[in-house]
Coordinates of C-alpha atoms and ligand atoms in Angstrom, one line a residue:
Chain A
M21 CA -11.8 52.1 -10.5
G22 CA -11.0 51.9 -6.8
E23 CA -7.6 49.9 -5.6
T24 CA -7.9 46.2 -5.2
I25 CA -7.9 45.4 -1.3
F26 CA -8.7 41.8 -1.6
S27 CA -8.7 38.9 -4.0
K28 CA -8.9 35.1 -3.3
T29 CA -5.6 33.3 -2.9
K30 CA -4.2 31.5 -5.5
G31 CA -3.7 28.6 -3.1
L32 CA -7.6 27.9 -3.5
T33 CA -9.1 26.8 -6.7
N34 CA -12.5 27.9 -7.8
T35 CA -14.2 24.7 -7.0
P36 CA -16.8 25.4 -4.2
F37 CA -16.6 24.0 -0.8
H38 CA -19.0 21.2 0.2
Y39 CA -18.9 21.9 3.8
C40 CA -21.7 22.5 5.8
P41 CA -23.0 26.1 6.9
G42 CA -20.6 27.4 10.1
C43 CA -18.2 24.3 9.5
T44 CA -14.8 25.6 10.2
H45 CA -13.2 23.3 7.4
G46 CA -13.6 26.3 5.1
I47 CA -11.7 28.3 7.2
I48 CA -8.9 26.2 7.6
H49 CA -8.5 25.4 4.3
R50 CA -8.5 29.4 3.3
I51 CA -5.7 30.4 5.5
L52 CA -3.9 27.1 4.6
A53 CA -4.2 28.2 1.5
E54 CA -3.0 31.8 2.2
V55 CA 0.5 30.4 3.6
L56 CA 1.2 28.4 0.8
E57 CA 0.7 31.1 -1.4
E58 CA 2.3 33.8 0.7
L59 CA 5.4 31.6 1.2
A60 CA 5.3 31.2 -2.9
I61 CA 5.7 27.2 -2.8
L62 CA 1.9 26.2 -4.3
Q63 CA 4.4 24.8 -6.9
D64 CA 6.1 22.8 -4.7
T65 CA 3.7 21.5 -2.5
I66 CA 2.2 18.0 -2.6
G67 CA -0.8 17.8 0.0
V68 CA -2.1 13.8 1.4
A69 CA -5.7 14.0 2.0
P70 CA -7.4 12.2 4.9
V71 CA -10.5 10.1 4.8
G72 CA -12.9 12.4 6.5
C73 CA -14.9 15.5 5.7
A74 CA -11.7 16.8 3.9
G75 CA -11.8 13.4 1.9
F76 CA -12.3 16.2 -1.3
I77 CA -9.4 18.8 -0.1
E78 CA -7.9 18.2 -3.3
K79 CA -10.3 19.9 -5.0
Y80 CA -9.9 22.9 -3.1
I81 CA -6.5 23.6 -2.4
N82 CA -4.5 24.2 -5.3
V83 CA -1.5 22.6 -5.2
D84 CA -0.8 18.4 -6.3
F85 CA -2.3 15.7 -4.2
Q86 CA -2.2 12.1 -3.0
G87 CA -5.1 10.4 -0.8
G88 CA -4.8 7.0 0.8
A89 CA -6.5 5.5 3.3
H90 CA -8.4 6.4 6.7
G91 CA -5.5 7.7 8.8
R92 CA -2.6 6.2 7.0
A93 CA -1.6 9.8 5.3
P94 CA 1.1 10.0 7.6
A95 CA 2.7 6.9 5.9
V96 CA 2.3 8.3 2.5
A97 CA 3.7 12.2 3.6
T98 CA 6.8 9.8 4.9
G99 CA 7.5 8.4 1.3
I100 CA 6.8 11.4 -0.5
K101 CA 8.9 13.4 1.7
R102 CA 11.6 11.0 1.4
A103 CA 11.2 11.0 -2.2
L104 CA 11.4 14.3 -3.0
P105 CA 13.4 16.0 0.2
D106 CA 12.9 19.4 -1.3
K107 CA 9.6 19.4 -2.0
V108 CA 7.2 20.6 0.8
V109 CA 5.0 18.3 2.4
F110 CA 1.7 18.5 4.3
T111 CA -1.1 16.3 5.8
Y112 CA -4.6 17.4 6.7
Q113 CA -6.3 14.7 9.0
G114 CA -9.3 15.2 11.1
D115 CA -9.1 13.5 15.0
G116 CA -10.9 10.3 14.2
D117 CA -8.2 9.8 11.1
M118 CA -5.1 11.1 13.0
A119 CA -5.8 10.1 16.6
S120 CA -7.9 7.0 16.4
I121 CA -7.2 5.1 13.2
G122 CA -4.1 6.5 12.6
T123 CA -2.2 7.0 15.4
A124 CA 0.4 4.8 15.1
E125 CA 1.5 6.4 12.1
A126 CA 1.0 9.7 13.3
I127 CA 3.4 8.7 16.4
H128 CA 6.2 7.3 14.6
A129 CA 6.1 9.6 11.6
A130 CA 6.9 12.5 14.5
A131 CA 8.7 10.2 16.4
R132 CA 10.8 9.9 13.2
G133 CA 11.0 13.8 12.8
E134 CA 9.6 13.4 9.4
K135 CA 10.0 17.0 7.8
F136 CA 6.6 17.8 6.7
T137 CA 3.4 19.3 8.1
T138 CA 0.0 17.9 9.6
I139 CA -3.2 20.0 10.2
F140 CA -5.3 18.3 12.4
V141 CA -8.2 19.2 13.1
N142 CA -10.6 18.7 16.1
N143 CA -14.4 18.9 16.0
G144 CA -14.9 16.6 18.6
I145 CA -16.7 13.8 16.4
Y146 CA -16.4 12.1 13.0
G147 CA -18.3 14.3 10.8
M148 CA -18.0 12.3 7.4
T149 CA -19.9 9.5 8.9
G150 CA -22.5 11.6 10.5
G151 CA -21.4 11.7 14.4
Q152 CA -20.2 9.0 15.9
M153 CA -17.6 9.5 19.2
A154 CA -14.1 10.6 17.8
P155 CA -11.4 9.9 20.5
T156 CA -11.6 13.6 21.0
S157 CA -14.9 13.8 22.1
L158 CA -15.4 15.1 25.5
I159 CA -17.0 13.7 28.7
G160 CA -20.7 14.0 29.1
Q161 CA -20.7 14.9 24.8
K162 CA -23.8 12.7 22.9
T163 CA -22.7 11.3 20.0
S164 CA -24.5 8.6 17.8
T165 CA -22.0 5.8 19.7
S166 CA -22.6 7.9 22.8
P167 CA -26.1 8.6 23.0
Y168 CA -26.0 9.2 26.7
G169 CA -23.2 11.1 26.6
R170 CA -19.4 9.8 26.4
D171 CA -18.8 8.0 29.6
S172 CA -15.6 7.9 31.3
S173 CA -16.0 4.4 32.5
Q174 CA -17.0 3.0 29.3
S175 CA -14.9 4.9 26.7
G176 CA -12.4 6.4 28.7
Y177 CA -11.1 10.1 28.7
P178 CA -10.6 13.0 25.6
L179 CA -7.0 12.7 23.9
D180 CA -4.9 15.6 23.6
F181 CA -3.4 14.8 20.8
P182 CA -1.1 18.1 20.0
L183 CA 0.0 17.6 23.9
L184 CA 1.2 13.9 23.3
I185 CA 2.8 14.6 20.1
S186 CA 4.6 17.7 21.5
Q187 CA 6.0 15.2 24.0
I188 CA 8.1 13.1 21.5
P189 CA 11.6 14.6 20.4
G190 CA 11.0 14.5 17.0
A191 CA 8.4 17.0 16.9
A192 CA 9.9 20.7 16.0
Y193 CA 6.7 22.5 16.3
V194 CA 3.4 21.8 17.6
A195 CA 1.0 24.5 18.0
S196 CA -2.8 24.0 19.1
V197 CA -4.8 26.8 18.0
S198 CA -8.6 27.6 17.3
V199 CA -10.5 30.1 14.4
D200 CA -13.3 30.8 17.0
T201 CA -12.7 34.6 16.4
P202 CA -11.2 36.8 13.6
Q203 CA -8.3 37.3 16.0
N204 CA -7.8 33.7 16.5
V205 CA -7.9 32.9 13.1
I206 CA -5.0 35.5 12.3
K207 CA -3.1 33.6 15.1
A208 CA -4.2 30.2 13.7
K209 CA -2.9 31.6 10.4
K210 CA 0.8 32.3 11.8
A211 CA 1.1 29.1 13.7
I212 CA 0.3 27.2 10.3
K213 CA 3.2 29.5 8.6
K214 CA 5.5 29.0 11.4
A215 CA 4.9 25.6 10.9
F216 CA 5.8 25.2 7.1
E217 CA 8.8 27.4 7.4
I218 CA 10.5 25.0 10.1
Q219 CA 9.5 22.4 7.4
M220 CA 11.5 24.0 5.4
K221 CA 14.4 24.4 7.6
G222 CA 14.5 20.9 7.9
I223 CA 14.3 20.7 11.5
G224 CA 12.2 17.9 12.1
F225 CA 7.8 16.9 12.3
T226 CA 5.5 20.1 12.5
M227 CA 1.8 20.5 13.2
V228 CA -1.0 22.4 13.7
S229 CA -4.2 21.7 15.9
V230 CA -7.0 23.7 14.9
L231 CA -10.1 23.4 17.3
S232 CA -12.9 23.4 14.8
T233 CA -16.8 23.2 14.8
C234 CA -19.6 20.7 13.2
P235 CA -23.0 22.1 14.0
T236 CA -24.7 19.4 11.6
N237 CA -23.2 17.0 13.7
W238 CA -23.6 18.5 17.0
G239 CA -27.1 19.4 16.6
M240 CA -26.4 23.1 16.7
S241 CA -26.6 26.7 14.9
P242 CA -23.3 27.6 13.9
I243 CA -23.1 30.3 16.6
Q244 CA -24.4 28.0 19.2
S245 CA -21.7 25.5 18.3
I246 CA -19.0 28.9 18.6
K247 CA -20.2 29.0 21.8
W248 CA -19.8 25.6 22.7
L249 CA -16.3 25.3 21.4
Q250 CA -15.4 28.1 23.6
E251 CA -16.8 27.2 26.7
N252 CA -16.3 23.2 26.7
M253 CA -13.3 22.4 24.0
K254 CA -11.1 25.2 24.9
N255 CA -11.2 24.4 28.5
Y256 CA -10.1 20.9 28.0
Y257 CA -7.6 20.9 25.3
K258 CA -4.3 22.9 26.0
L259 CA -4.1 26.0 23.2
G260 CA -0.8 27.9 22.5
E261 CA 2.7 27.0 21.0
L262 CA 2.8 23.1 23.2
K263 CA 6.4 23.2 21.3
T264 CA 9.0 25.0 19.3
P265 CA 12.1 24.5 18.1
E266 CA 14.0 26.1 20.7
M267 CA 12.8 23.7 23.1
L268 CA 14.3 21.0 21.1
N269 CA 17.5 22.0 22.7
Q270 CA 16.5 22.7 26.3
Chain B
M1 CA 28.5 -12.2 -16.6
K2 CA 29.9 -13.3 -12.4
K3 CA 28.4 -16.1 -11.1
Y4 CA 27.6 -15.5 -7.4
L5 CA 26.3 -18.0 -4.6
M6 CA 22.9 -16.4 -2.7
K7 CA 20.5 -16.8 -0.4
G8 CA 17.4 -16.6 -2.5
N9 CA 15.8 -13.2 -0.2
E10 CA 19.3 -11.8 -0.4
A11 CA 19.5 -12.4 -4.4
I12 CA 15.8 -10.5 -4.3
A13 CA 17.1 -7.5 -2.5
E14 CA 20.2 -7.3 -5.0
A15 CA 18.0 -7.5 -7.6
A16 CA 15.6 -4.6 -6.7
I17 CA 18.3 -2.3 -6.0
Q18 CA 20.0 -3.3 -9.8
A19 CA 16.5 -2.9 -11.3
G20 CA 16.8 0.6 -10.1
C21 CA 15.1 0.5 -6.9
R22 CA 15.9 3.2 -4.6
F23 CA 13.2 3.4 -1.8
Y24 CA 12.7 0.5 0.6
F25 CA 10.2 0.6 3.5
G26 CA 9.7 -2.7 5.5
Y27 CA 9.0 -4.3 8.9
P28 CA 10.5 -7.2 9.8
I29 CA 9.5 -10.5 9.9
T30 CA 10.7 -14.2 9.3
P31 CA 11.3 -16.1 6.9
S32 CA 11.7 -12.6 4.8
T33 CA 14.0 -11.0 7.1
E34 CA 17.1 -11.3 5.2
I35 CA 15.6 -8.6 2.5
I36 CA 15.2 -5.6 4.9
E37 CA 18.3 -6.2 6.4
Y38 CA 20.3 -6.1 2.8
M39 CA 18.5 -3.4 2.2
A40 CA 19.6 -1.3 5.2
R41 CA 22.8 -2.4 4.5
K42 CA 22.6 -1.7 0.7
M43 CA 20.6 1.3 0.3
Q44 CA 22.8 3.6 2.2
Q45 CA 25.6 2.4 0.0
V46 CA 23.6 3.2 -3.2
G47 CA 22.2 6.7 -2.3
G48 CA 18.9 5.3 -1.8
T49 CA 16.4 5.6 0.8
F50 CA 15.9 2.4 3.6
L51 CA 13.4 3.0 6.2
Q52 CA 11.9 0.3 8.4
A53 CA 8.4 1.5 9.0
E54 CA 6.5 0.8 12.4
S55 CA 4.2 -1.3 10.6
E56 CA 3.4 -3.5 7.6
I57 CA 0.8 -0.8 7.4
A58 CA 2.9 2.0 7.7
A59 CA 5.6 0.8 5.4
I60 CA 2.7 0.0 2.2
Y61 CA 1.5 3.6 2.7
M62 CA 5.1 5.1 2.4
V63 CA 5.4 2.4 -0.9
F64 CA 2.4 4.8 -1.9
G65 CA 3.6 7.7 -1.0
A66 CA 7.2 7.2 -2.7
S67 CA 5.6 5.5 -5.4
G68 CA 3.1 8.8 -6.5
S69 CA 6.2 10.3 -6.4
G70 CA 7.3 8.7 -10.1
K71 CA 10.2 6.6 -7.9
R72 CA 10.5 2.8 -8.2
V73 CA 9.5 0.7 -4.7
M74 CA 9.3 -2.3 -2.9
T75 CA 8.7 -3.5 0.5
A76 CA 8.5 -7.6 1.4
S77 CA 7.4 -9.6 4.0
S78 CA 5.9 -12.6 4.9
S79 CA 2.1 -13.9 5.0
T80 CA 0.4 -11.9 8.4
G81 CA 2.4 -9.3 7.6
I82 CA 1.4 -9.6 4.1
S83 CA -2.2 -9.5 5.4
L84 CA -1.7 -6.5 6.9
K85 CA -1.1 -4.7 3.5
Q86 CA -4.2 -5.7 1.8
E87 CA -5.8 -2.6 2.3
G88 CA -2.9 -0.7 1.1
L89 CA -2.1 -3.2 -2.1
S90 CA -6.2 -2.3 -2.9
F91 CA -5.4 1.7 -2.4
L92 CA -2.2 1.0 -4.7
A93 CA -4.2 -0.8 -7.6
A94 CA -6.8 1.7 -7.3
N95 CA -4.8 4.5 -8.1
E96 CA -2.4 2.7 -10.6
L97 CA 0.6 2.8 -9.1
P98 CA 3.2 0.7 -9.7
A99 CA 5.5 -1.8 -6.8
V100 CA 7.0 -4.8 -6.0
I101 CA 5.6 -6.6 -3.2
V102 CA 7.7 -9.8 -2.0
N103 CA 5.4 -12.5 0.3
I104 CA 8.2 -14.8 1.2
M105 CA 5.4 -17.1 2.6
R106 CA 4.8 -18.1 6.5
T107 CA 2.3 -20.7 7.4
G108 CA -1.2 -19.7 8.5
P109 CA -3.9 -19.5 9.2
G110 CA -3.3 -17.1 11.9
L111 CA 0.7 -16.6 13.1
G112 CA 1.4 -19.9 12.0
G113 CA 4.8 -21.3 11.5
L114 CA 8.0 -20.6 9.2
G115 CA 7.8 -23.6 6.8
A116 CA 7.3 -23.8 3.6
T117 CA 3.8 -23.4 2.2
Q118 CA 1.6 -22.0 -1.0
A119 CA -1.1 -21.6 1.3
D120 CA -1.3 -17.5 0.3
Y121 CA -1.9 -18.0 -3.2
F122 CA -5.9 -17.3 -3.0
Q123 CA -5.0 -14.1 -1.4
A124 CA -2.3 -13.0 -3.9
T125 CA -4.3 -13.9 -7.1
K126 CA -8.2 -13.2 -6.1
G127 CA -7.7 -9.7 -4.4
G128 CA -7.0 -10.4 -0.5
G129 CA -8.0 -6.7 -0.4
H130 CA -11.5 -5.1 -1.3
G131 CA -12.9 -4.4 -4.3
D132 CA -12.5 -5.6 -8.2
Y133 CA -8.4 -5.3 -8.7
R134 CA -6.0 -7.8 -9.6
L135 CA -2.2 -7.9 -8.7
I136 CA 0.6 -9.2 -11.5
V137 CA 1.7 -12.0 -9.6
L138 CA 4.9 -13.8 -10.5
A139 CA 6.0 -17.3 -8.9
P140 CA 9.9 -18.1 -9.4
N141 CA 11.5 -21.4 -8.5
S142 CA 14.9 -21.0 -8.0
V143 CA 17.5 -18.3 -6.9
Q144 CA 17.9 -17.0 -10.1
E145 CA 14.5 -16.9 -11.2
M146 CA 13.8 -15.1 -8.5
T147 CA 16.6 -12.1 -9.1
D148 CA 14.8 -12.3 -12.6
L149 CA 11.7 -12.0 -11.9
I150 CA 11.9 -8.9 -9.6
M151 CA 13.8 -7.3 -12.9
D152 CA 10.9 -8.0 -14.6
G153 CA 8.5 -7.0 -11.9
F154 CA 9.6 -3.5 -11.9
D155 CA 9.3 -3.1 -15.2
L156 CA 5.9 -4.9 -15.6
A157 CA 4.4 -2.9 -12.3
D158 CA 5.9 0.7 -14.4
I159 CA 4.7 -0.3 -17.5
Y160 CA 1.1 -1.1 -16.4
R161 CA 1.3 1.1 -13.5
N162 CA -0.1 -1.8 -11.3
P163 CA 1.4 -3.2 -8.2
V164 CA 3.3 -6.4 -8.9
M165 CA 4.3 -9.6 -6.0
I166 CA 6.7 -12.2 -5.7
L167 CA 5.0 -15.2 -4.3
A168 CA 7.8 -17.4 -2.6
D169 CA 8.2 -19.3 0.4
G170 CA 10.4 -19.7 3.0
I171 CA 12.8 -22.5 1.1
L172 CA 13.5 -20.6 -2.0
G173 CA 14.1 -17.6 0.6
Q174 CA 16.9 -19.4 2.4
M175 CA 18.8 -21.7 0.2
M176 CA 21.9 -20.7 -1.6
E177 CA 22.1 -21.0 -5.3
P178 CA 24.2 -19.8 -7.6
V179 CA 22.8 -16.5 -9.3
I180 CA 23.9 -13.9 -12.3
F181 CA 22.2 -10.7 -12.2
K182 CA 21.2 -9.7 -15.8
E183 CA 21.5 -6.4 -17.1
P184 CA 18.5 -5.0 -16.4
E185 CA 16.3 -4.0 -19.6
K186 CA 16.4 -0.2 -20.1
I187 CA 12.6 0.6 -20.5
E188 CA 10.9 4.1 -21.7
I189 CA 8.5 4.8 -18.9
D190 CA 6.4 7.8 -18.7
K191 CA 5.8 9.0 -15.3
S192 CA 4.1 12.6 -16.0
W193 CA 1.5 11.5 -13.2
A194 CA 3.7 12.0 -10.4
T195 CA 3.1 14.1 -7.7
T196 CA 5.8 16.2 -7.7
G197 CA 5.1 19.8 -7.3
A198 CA 2.6 21.8 -10.0
N199 CA 5.7 23.5 -11.5
G200 CA 4.7 24.3 -15.3
R201 CA 2.3 22.2 -15.3
K202 CA -1.5 21.1 -14.7
R203 CA -1.9 19.4 -11.2
N204 CA -1.5 15.5 -10.4
I205 CA -4.0 14.2 -7.9
I206 CA -3.5 10.6 -7.3
T207 CA -6.9 9.6 -5.3
S208 CA -9.7 6.7 -5.4
Y209 CA -12.1 8.2 -3.8
N210 CA -15.6 9.0 -5.7
L211 CA -18.9 9.6 -4.7
H212 CA -20.3 9.5 -8.4
N213 CA -21.9 5.8 -9.4
E214 CA -21.0 6.7 -12.8
A215 CA -17.8 7.8 -12.8
G216 CA -17.2 4.4 -10.2
E217 CA -18.2 2.5 -13.5
E218 CA -16.4 3.8 -15.4
K219 CA -13.4 3.5 -13.7
A220 CA -14.2 -0.1 -13.0
L221 CA -14.4 -0.8 -16.6
Y222 CA -11.4 1.3 -17.2
L223 CA -9.3 -1.4 -14.9
E224 CA -11.4 -4.3 -16.2
Q225 CA -10.2 -3.4 -19.7
K226 CA -6.2 -2.4 -18.6
Y227 CA -6.3 -6.1 -16.6
K228 CA -7.6 -8.1 -19.7
G229 CA -4.9 -6.4 -21.7
I230 CA -2.5 -7.9 -18.9
K231 CA -4.1 -11.4 -19.2
E232 CA -3.2 -11.3 -22.9
Q233 CA 0.1 -9.9 -23.0
E234 CA 1.8 -11.4 -19.7
Q235 CA 0.8 -14.7 -19.2
R236 CA 4.1 -17.2 -18.6
W237 CA 4.5 -20.5 -17.8
E238 CA 7.2 -23.4 -18.3
E239 CA 6.6 -26.5 -20.4
Y240 CA 8.8 -29.2 -18.8
H241 CA 8.6 -32.8 -21.3
M242 CA 5.1 -31.9 -22.7
E243 CA 5.9 -32.7 -26.3
D244 CA 4.6 -36.5 -25.8
A245 CA 2.8 -35.8 -22.6
E246 CA -0.4 -38.0 -22.3
Y247 CA -0.5 -36.6 -18.6
V248 CA 0.4 -33.7 -16.9
F249 CA 1.4 -32.1 -13.7
V250 CA 0.5 -28.7 -12.8
A251 CA 2.6 -27.1 -9.9
Y252 CA 4.7 -23.7 -9.6
G253 CA 7.4 -22.8 -7.3
T254 CA 8.9 -24.8 -4.7
S255 CA 6.3 -27.8 -5.1
A256 CA 7.4 -27.5 -9.2
R257 CA 11.0 -27.9 -8.4
I258 CA 9.9 -31.8 -6.5
V259 CA 7.9 -31.9 -9.2
K260 CA 10.3 -32.2 -11.8
G261 CA 12.1 -35.1 -10.0
A262 CA 8.5 -36.7 -9.8
V263 CA 8.6 -36.4 -13.6
D264 CA 12.1 -37.3 -14.4
Q265 CA 11.1 -40.9 -12.3
L266 CA 8.0 -40.9 -13.9
R267 CA 9.3 -41.6 -17.4
K268 CA 11.8 -43.4 -16.3
E269 CA 9.2 -46.1 -15.2
G270 CA 8.0 -45.7 -18.5
N271 CA 4.9 -43.2 -18.4
K272 CA 4.3 -39.9 -20.3
V273 CA 4.3 -37.6 -18.3
G274 CA 4.8 -33.1 -18.1
L275 CA 4.5 -30.4 -16.2
I276 CA 3.2 -27.4 -16.4
R277 CA 5.0 -24.3 -14.2
P278 CA 2.7 -21.5 -14.3
I279 CA 5.3 -18.8 -13.4
T280 CA 2.4 -16.0 -14.0
L281 CA -0.1 -17.2 -11.1
W282 CA -1.6 -13.8 -12.0
P283 CA -2.8 -13.7 -15.1
F284 CA -3.1 -17.6 -15.1
P285 CA -1.5 -19.4 -17.9
E286 CA -5.0 -20.1 -19.4
K287 CA -3.2 -20.1 -22.9
A288 CA -1.0 -23.3 -21.8
F289 CA -4.1 -25.2 -21.3
I290 CA -5.9 -24.8 -24.6
P291 CA -3.7 -27.0 -26.9
L292 CA -3.7 -30.0 -24.3
L293 CA -7.6 -30.0 -24.2
N294 CA -7.4 -33.0 -26.6
R295 CA -4.9 -34.9 -26.0
I296 CA -4.4 -35.0 -22.3
K297 CA -5.7 -37.9 -20.3
G298 CA -5.6 -36.6 -17.0
Y299 CA -3.7 -33.8 -14.9
M300 CA -2.4 -33.5 -11.4
V301 CA -1.9 -30.5 -9.4
V302 CA 0.5 -30.3 -6.2
E303 CA 0.7 -27.6 -4.0
M304 CA 1.3 -26.7 -0.4
S305 CA -1.7 -25.7 0.7
A306 CA -5.5 -27.2 1.0
G307 CA -6.1 -26.6 -2.6
Q308 CA -6.5 -23.4 -4.5
M309 CA -4.4 -23.3 -7.9
V310 CA -6.0 -26.4 -8.4
E311 CA -9.2 -24.7 -9.0
D312 CA -7.5 -22.2 -11.4
V313 CA -6.3 -25.4 -13.3
K314 CA -10.3 -27.6 -12.8
L315 CA -11.9 -24.4 -14.5
N316 CA -9.1 -24.4 -17.6
V317 CA -9.6 -27.9 -18.3
N318 CA -13.2 -27.5 -17.6
G319 CA -14.1 -31.2 -17.6
A320 CA -11.7 -32.2 -20.5
A321 CA -9.8 -34.8 -18.3
P322 CA -9.8 -35.8 -14.5
V323 CA -8.0 -33.2 -12.0
A324 CA -6.4 -35.4 -9.2
F325 CA -4.6 -33.3 -6.3
Y326 CA -1.7 -34.0 -4.3
S327 CA -0.5 -31.5 -0.9
R328 CA 1.5 -31.5 1.9
Q329 CA 0.5 -28.5 4.3
G330 CA 1.7 -26.6 7.5
G331 CA 5.3 -26.8 6.7
I332 CA 5.6 -29.9 5.3
T333 CA 7.1 -30.3 1.6
P334 CA 5.6 -33.1 -0.4
Q335 CA 8.0 -36.0 -1.0
P336 CA 8.8 -37.0 -4.8
E337 CA 7.9 -41.3 -3.8
E338 CA 4.5 -39.4 -2.7
I339 CA 3.5 -37.7 -5.5
I340 CA 4.5 -40.8 -7.8
E341 CA 1.7 -43.2 -5.6
K342 CA -0.6 -40.4 -5.9
F343 CA -0.4 -40.2 -9.7
N344 CA -0.5 -43.9 -9.9
N345 CA -3.5 -44.4 -7.8
S346 CA -5.1 -42.0 -9.7
Y347 CA -4.2 -42.8 -13.3
H348 CA -2.7 -46.6 -13.2
K349 CA -4.3 -48.7 -10.4
G350 CA -7.8 -49.8 -11.3
G351 CA -7.5 -48.5 -15.1
E352 CA -7.3 -45.4 -16.8
Q353 CA -9.6 -42.9 -15.3
Ligands
TPP417 C1 -10.8 1.8 7.3 C2 -11.8 2.3 7.4 N1 -12.4 3.0 8.6 C3 -13.6 3.3 8.5 C4 -14.1 4.4 7.3 C5 -15.1 5.3 7.4 N2 -14.7 6.7 8.0 C6 -15.0 7.6 7.1 S1 -14.6 8.9 7.3 C7 -14.5 8.7 9.3 C8 -14.2 9.6 10.7 C9 -13.9 11.0 10.3 O1 -13.8 11.3 11.3 P1 -12.7 12.5 11.6 O2 -11.4 12.3 11.0 O3 -12.7 13.1 12.8 O4 -13.1 13.9 10.0 P2 -14.0 14.9 10.0 O5 -15.0 13.7 8.8 O6 -14.9 15.1 11.4 O7 -13.5 15.7 9.5 C10 -14.6 7.1 9.4 C11 -15.0 6.2 10.1 C12 -13.7 4.8 6.3 N3 -13.8 5.2 5.3 N4 -12.1 3.7 6.3

């Protein structure tokens, strides 16, 4: 018998993902689940599901879950964390969920310095509903509701939501990462782990934004999608640690 | 027990705290604001959590999160703010999360004004939000009853795992009356369904999302059954001079107080009139009408709306006798003389209908 060098994290259930081929929700689920296991908080964590492609996340991540309405996860998480301050709480939200319909809840949770972590998945489109324009869709990006390409004179400019949140005093940690290469997956996992550790220290609101692909609704192959993300999204969205607790005292 | 002179809104807040509510999430709006202000002061003193939310939408989802975590939780607002909460109420009901929601009504539609009104009866009792769900709706008519029903409301919410709405108006919220806080009942409530971290047990999941029609129907039938049970068990109403009544008024809340004056006066003038005052608006007290159907000559509903509860009364009288209606709207309260005049016009002038 050889030595076990890899096994699936206990943070994931045995339910197979329903995500489309090449979609990066699966990678993000896995690193999130690994972090929860490594921090030994699977039994102390309550997740809040979004409305979007990840609306069934509770089937996959092995913790207690609540799921509210589209965009309201930060308010639900606020209620949970206030009720159970010793537990670990996270939301997992798409760009439509958090940066459009749920903007008020997200910004004010950050402003109050609510001590939960948000995983923000920016795929530049509304995946769940079949590929409509998101607040994060890039200029010129064709979607079913911007069929001629996003035109700034009509629909304004893409919103760099983590950058916005990083400006808020109550936000203790905001990182913007990508999962387009193995190295970046490792970096993304580090950021997620750091966010949870800062939550557990009770410093303030924490958020990790992850650039993600949507091959189905972008109309590309998985490989083309990764390339498109690298050549387009990465040029627009500021990556790296946008806010750290050290910056709070400066 | 000690008697306090208190404003309705403050009595609501105090009763909630005495009922063990330690979580309050709200957004200010007249004429309910004393509730949020009282909670801001008091929650800190009792080691509870008070949070002024960024909106009524956020507040109701904070209620959702805290309730899902197994806590007694309340929010309060007025009409337009309650409209914003409707999506959340549907989600609370769908997930069977207990909570108490207070609506100190102001006039509508639109922004409206601050006068006393009962125009949110439909919204409270017929759904308001999307999907087939029910709120348990309690309608107090005094400061004392506000405190009693808040306490009962928390118990009903926990027992049935369902949101409970207290429906009152600005007069009840603002007026001062003597009040005694009853000893809250101690009921055993199992909240092992709450999401508190899956430590030593299976995971708890609170969600209403489901894409399988078969499971959807199963859930719908389950809720339907639950609501039937509530309807069977929880109808409440007050009867006033009903023993020998030939004509019956039906009114709730502030209108019912005014109608009592009209009943007294009409009785002095020799009319055998009585009052049925629904206390649960949902479930509507259908049982109150069953023994009346063969003997009552006429009904008269008084509301501060264009006629909302009157539809439920007509449904239950089911053509057995005429149902007259009187209302004032837009913040004006009906006066006893007007009610008496309408009654006489309906049932005495030109012979009995
Ligand atoms: C109140 C409400 N409005 C609209 C919808 C429809 N809807 C469901 S998911 C979604 C957008 C999802 O996009 P995003 O948040 O970016 O997540 P993704 O599916 O791309 O992961 C919309 C508009 C809804 N469920 N509820």
